[in-house]
Amino acid sequence: MLGFRGCRLGILHPEITRMQVGAVMDAALAVARSHPGAPPPRPHIMVPLVAWAAELEAVAATVRDAAEEALEAAGPGAPKIAYSIGTMIELPRAALGAAELAAAGGCAFFSIGSNDLTQCALGLSRDDAAARFLPAYLKAGLLASDPFQTLEEGVGELVRLAVDRGRAARPGLEVGVCGEHGGDPASIAFFAGAGVDYVSCSPLRVPVARLAAAQAAVKAKQADQLAHCQD
């Protein structure tokens, strides 16, 4: 899950990034042409495994070049496709440097990759831990819950730090979460309190995620009303 992948692969082999972005834009154009009366798609292109702002700047430049090239090749009568570029917060260094990332490369959003952020923050391999020692930790009470199912407290602090620093640098920054935690009710409640805009999860967990998100929204509204009453 670490090493030579994500933005690192794209920086050394920009042709891969260009191919992927071209495919995204071609797909968006095809959908827009097949539904002429509907609003066109608005692709969100995420740059993964970023640690430093310079990485995001480099990949974002390739993304913009490839996207504009695809739109120009579509011709003057082609649908107008608006796209945005953001980054995934998968590394503790990215959370710590969220202010710099939010200001880099025209960054429009963060997507917090909670699976990899948990692995990197805790020094755990999800597959190895589950197969070897994590069940024993849970049975012995060393951990209250599986950190790959329910967000661990320290990882949560990294999430909160990323949201706060990112929005301090770019007000209105959209922040989402992708990973197994996006389908866990306790984690969703935390994300709502941390100011996350949305969560995504595997299809089977969508009903539970929707219910938990609705409950979190209701609690937030009640807390806001209580605060106004006290004022």
Short mmCIF file of C-alpha atoms in Angstrom, two decimals:
data_model
loop_
_atom_site.label_atom_id
_atom_site.label_comp_id
_atom_site.label_asym_id
_atom_site.label_seq_id
_atom_site.Cartn_x
_atom_site.Cartn_y
_atom_site.Cartn_z
CA MET A 1 0.00 0.00 0.00
CA LEU A 2 3.04 2.29 0.23
CA GLY A 3 6.07 3.04 -1.88
CA PHE A 4 6.00 3.53 -5.62
CA ARG A 5 2.37 4.21 -6.43
CA GLY A 6 -0.15 7.06 -6.44
CA CYS A 7 1.22 10.48 -7.32
CA ARG A 8 4.77 9.12 -7.26
CA LEU A 9 4.01 6.83 -10.18
CA GLY A 10 2.27 9.68 -11.99
CA ILE A 11 5.21 12.04 -11.54
CA LEU A 12 7.73 9.60 -12.95
CA HIS A 13 5.33 8.35 -15.63
CA PRO A 14 3.03 11.28 -16.51
CA GLU A 15 1.72 9.33 -19.51
CA ILE A 16 -0.27 7.20 -17.05
CA THR A 17 -1.91 10.26 -15.54
CA ARG A 18 -2.63 11.67 -19.01
CA MET A 19 -4.24 8.38 -20.06
CA GLN A 20 -6.43 8.25 -16.96
CA VAL A 21 -7.53 11.89 -17.19
CA GLY A 22 -8.21 11.55 -20.91
CA ALA A 23 -10.44 8.56 -20.22
CA VAL A 24 -12.33 10.46 -17.51
CA MET A 25 -12.96 13.44 -19.78
CA ASP A 26 -13.95 11.25 -22.74
CA ALA A 27 -16.45 9.45 -20.52
CA ALA A 28 -17.86 12.75 -19.24
CA LEU A 29 -18.24 14.02 -22.80
CA ALA A 30 -19.98 10.80 -23.85
CA VAL A 31 -22.47 11.05 -20.98
CA ALA A 32 -23.16 14.73 -21.71
CA ARG A 33 -23.78 13.98 -25.40
CA SER A 34 -26.15 11.13 -24.58
CA HIS A 35 -28.18 13.31 -22.17
CA PRO A 36 -28.37 16.70 -23.93
CA GLY A 37 -31.07 18.10 -21.65
CA ALA A 38 -29.34 17.26 -18.40
CA PRO A 39 -26.52 19.09 -16.62
CA PRO A 40 -23.18 17.66 -17.79
CA PRO A 41 -21.02 15.59 -15.42
CA ARG A 42 -18.51 17.45 -13.26
CA PRO A 43 -15.56 15.11 -12.69
CA HIS A 44 -13.63 15.34 -9.44
CA ILE A 45 -10.08 14.16 -10.15
CA MET A 46 -8.21 13.08 -7.01
CA VAL A 47 -4.44 12.94 -6.74
CA PRO A 48 -3.53 10.06 -4.38
CA LEU A 49 -0.75 9.42 -1.86
CA VAL A 50 0.41 13.03 -1.72
CA ALA A 51 2.83 14.00 1.05
CA TRP A 52 4.10 17.39 -0.18
CA ALA A 53 2.50 20.31 -1.98
CA ALA A 54 5.11 20.09 -4.73
CA GLU A 55 3.78 16.64 -5.66
CA LEU A 56 0.24 17.97 -5.96
CA GLU A 57 1.41 20.92 -8.06
CA ALA A 58 3.26 18.63 -10.46
CA VAL A 59 0.43 16.17 -10.97
CA ALA A 60 -2.23 18.89 -11.13
CA ALA A 61 -0.36 20.52 -14.01
CA THR A 62 -0.42 17.23 -15.92
CA VAL A 63 -4.12 16.77 -15.12
CA ARG A 64 -5.00 20.21 -16.46
CA ASP A 65 -2.97 19.72 -19.64
CA ALA A 66 -4.58 16.33 -20.33
CA ALA A 67 -8.09 17.55 -19.55
CA GLU A 68 -7.83 20.62 -21.75
CA GLU A 69 -6.34 18.53 -24.54
CA ALA A 70 -9.29 16.12 -24.38
CA LEU A 71 -11.81 18.97 -24.40
CA GLU A 72 -10.08 20.69 -27.31
CA ALA A 73 -10.01 17.44 -29.28
CA ALA A 74 -13.78 17.11 -28.79
CA GLY A 75 -14.35 20.13 -31.03
CA PRO A 76 -16.01 23.53 -30.69
CA GLY A 77 -19.54 22.12 -30.47
CA ALA A 78 -18.76 19.68 -27.67
CA PRO A 79 -20.48 19.95 -24.27
CA LYS A 80 -18.77 22.11 -21.69
CA ILE A 81 -17.28 19.94 -18.96
CA ALA A 82 -16.21 21.60 -15.72
CA TYR A 83 -13.79 19.55 -13.66
CA SER A 84 -12.04 20.03 -10.35
CA ILE A 85 -8.77 18.75 -8.91
CA GLY A 86 -8.25 17.65 -5.33
CA THR A 87 -6.12 15.33 -3.29
CA MET A 88 -6.45 12.37 -0.98
CA ILE A 89 -5.30 12.70 2.62
CA GLU A 90 -3.83 9.25 3.16
CA LEU A 91 -0.58 10.05 4.95
CA PRO A 92 0.06 11.71 8.33
CA ARG A 93 2.38 14.14 6.51
CA ALA A 94 -0.53 15.18 4.30
CA ALA A 95 -2.71 15.87 7.35
CA LEU A 96 0.03 17.93 8.96
CA GLY A 97 0.61 19.84 5.72
CA ALA A 98 -3.07 20.26 4.87
CA ALA A 99 -2.81 24.05 4.70
CA GLU A 100 -0.10 23.86 2.05
CA LEU A 101 -2.00 21.21 0.09
CA ALA A 102 -5.23 23.21 0.15
CA ALA A 103 -3.38 26.15 -1.38
CA ALA A 104 -1.56 24.08 -4.01
CA GLY A 105 -2.44 23.13 -7.56
CA GLY A 106 -5.87 24.73 -7.53
CA CYS A 107 -6.96 22.16 -4.95
CA ALA A 108 -10.76 22.20 -4.65
CA PHE A 109 -11.36 19.30 -2.27
CA PHE A 110 -9.88 16.75 0.10
CA SER A 111 -10.84 13.09 0.16
CA ILE A 112 -9.60 11.48 3.35
CA GLY A 113 -8.47 7.93 2.65
CA SER A 114 -9.17 6.57 6.12
CA ASN A 115 -7.94 3.01 5.41
CA ASP A 116 -4.41 4.05 4.44
CA LEU A 117 -4.31 6.88 6.98
CA THR A 118 -5.02 4.30 9.69
CA GLN A 119 -2.33 1.96 8.38
CA CYS A 120 0.29 4.71 8.26
CA ALA A 121 -0.63 6.32 11.58
CA LEU A 122 -0.70 3.05 13.53
CA GLY A 123 2.02 1.19 11.65
CA LEU A 124 -0.40 -1.62 10.82
CA SER A 125 -1.00 -3.56 7.64
CA ARG A 126 -4.74 -4.12 7.49
CA ASP A 127 -4.46 -7.64 6.07
CA ASP A 128 -1.53 -8.70 8.25
CA ALA A 129 -3.03 -7.30 11.46
CA ALA A 130 -6.40 -8.96 10.88
CA ALA A 131 -4.81 -12.32 10.16
CA ARG A 132 -2.20 -12.33 12.92
CA PHE A 133 -2.60 -10.31 16.09
CA LEU A 134 -5.56 -7.91 15.93
CA PRO A 135 -8.14 -10.52 17.08
CA ALA A 136 -5.95 -11.29 20.10
CA TYR A 137 -5.70 -7.57 20.94
CA LEU A 138 -9.48 -7.24 20.81
CA LYS A 139 -10.04 -10.37 22.89
CA ALA A 140 -7.57 -9.19 25.55
CA GLY A 141 -9.16 -5.75 25.70
CA LEU A 142 -6.05 -3.94 24.49
CA LEU A 143 -8.25 -2.30 21.87
CA ALA A 144 -11.93 -1.47 22.25
CA SER A 145 -12.66 -1.93 18.56
CA ASP A 146 -11.04 -2.83 15.26
CA PRO A 147 -9.31 0.39 14.08
CA PHE A 148 -10.06 -0.56 10.48
CA GLN A 149 -13.80 -0.68 11.22
CA THR A 150 -14.24 2.17 13.71
CA LEU A 151 -11.96 5.18 13.44
CA GLU A 152 -9.20 5.14 16.07
CA GLU A 153 -8.95 8.22 18.28
CA GLY A 154 -5.46 9.27 17.21
CA VAL A 155 -6.31 8.86 13.53
CA GLY A 156 -9.40 10.95 14.19
CA GLU A 157 -7.17 13.76 15.44
CA LEU A 158 -5.30 13.66 12.15
CA VAL A 159 -8.62 13.91 10.31
CA ARG A 160 -9.71 16.88 12.40
CA LEU A 161 -6.32 18.53 11.88
CA ALA A 162 -6.57 18.10 8.11
CA VAL A 163 -10.08 19.57 7.98
CA ASP A 164 -9.22 22.56 10.18
CA ARG A 165 -5.91 23.41 8.52
CA GLY A 166 -7.27 22.83 5.02
CA ARG A 167 -10.24 25.14 5.54
CA ALA A 168 -8.13 27.76 7.26
CA ALA A 169 -6.09 27.98 4.06
CA ARG A 170 -9.04 27.59 1.68
CA PRO A 171 -12.43 28.51 3.17
CA GLY A 172 -15.23 26.39 1.78
CA LEU A 173 -12.92 23.48 0.97
CA GLU A 174 -15.02 20.38 0.35
CA VAL A 175 -13.91 17.42 2.48
CA GLY A 176 -15.09 13.84 2.13
CA VAL A 177 -14.06 10.45 3.48
CA CYS A 178 -13.53 7.26 1.51
CA GLY A 179 -12.81 3.98 3.23
CA GLU A 180 -14.48 1.38 5.39
CA HIS A 181 -15.03 3.95 8.14
CA GLY A 182 -17.51 5.68 5.84
CA GLY A 183 -20.01 2.91 6.58
CA ASP A 184 -19.52 2.78 10.35
CA PRO A 185 -22.10 4.71 12.44
CA ALA A 186 -19.68 5.68 15.22
CA SER A 187 -17.12 6.92 12.71
CA ILE A 188 -19.76 8.83 10.75
CA ALA A 189 -20.80 10.63 13.93
CA PHE A 190 -17.19 11.66 14.46
CA PHE A 191 -16.79 12.82 10.85
CA ALA A 192 -19.92 14.95 11.13
CA GLY A 193 -18.56 16.60 14.26
CA ALA A 194 -15.22 17.20 12.56
CA GLY A 195 -16.89 19.09 9.71
CA VAL A 196 -16.64 16.46 6.98
CA ASP A 197 -19.13 17.08 4.14
CA TYR A 198 -19.78 13.52 2.99
CA VAL A 199 -18.70 9.90 3.34
CA SER A 200 -18.50 7.12 0.78
CA CYS A 201 -18.49 3.39 1.40
CA SER A 202 -19.09 0.01 -0.18
CA PRO A 203 -22.61 -0.50 -1.65
CA LEU A 204 -23.75 -2.95 1.04
CA ARG A 205 -23.09 -0.37 3.76
CA VAL A 206 -24.89 2.54 2.08
CA PRO A 207 -28.25 2.13 3.96
CA VAL A 208 -26.49 2.10 7.35
CA ALA A 209 -24.32 5.06 6.32
CA ARG A 210 -27.36 7.08 5.25
CA LEU A 211 -29.15 6.43 8.53
CA ALA A 212 -26.06 7.30 10.60
CA ALA A 213 -25.46 10.47 8.59
CA ALA A 214 -29.10 11.54 9.07
CA GLN A 215 -28.86 10.91 12.82
CA ALA A 216 -25.64 12.91 13.02
CA ALA A 217 -27.28 15.80 11.13
CA VAL A 218 -30.26 15.80 13.49
CA LYS A 219 -27.99 15.82 16.55
CA ALA A 220 -25.97 18.69 15.09
CA LYS A 221 -29.15 20.68 14.43
CA GLN A 222 -30.41 20.04 17.97
CA ALA A 223 -27.06 21.13 19.43
CA ASP A 224 -27.15 24.30 17.34
CA GLN A 225 -30.71 25.09 18.48
CA LEU A 226 -29.70 24.50 22.11
CA ALA A 227 -26.73 26.84 21.73
CA HIS A 228 -29.00 29.57 20.32
CA CYS A 229 -31.46 29.11 23.22
CA GLN A 230 -28.64 29.41 25.75
CA ASP A 231 -27.41 32.59 24.04
#
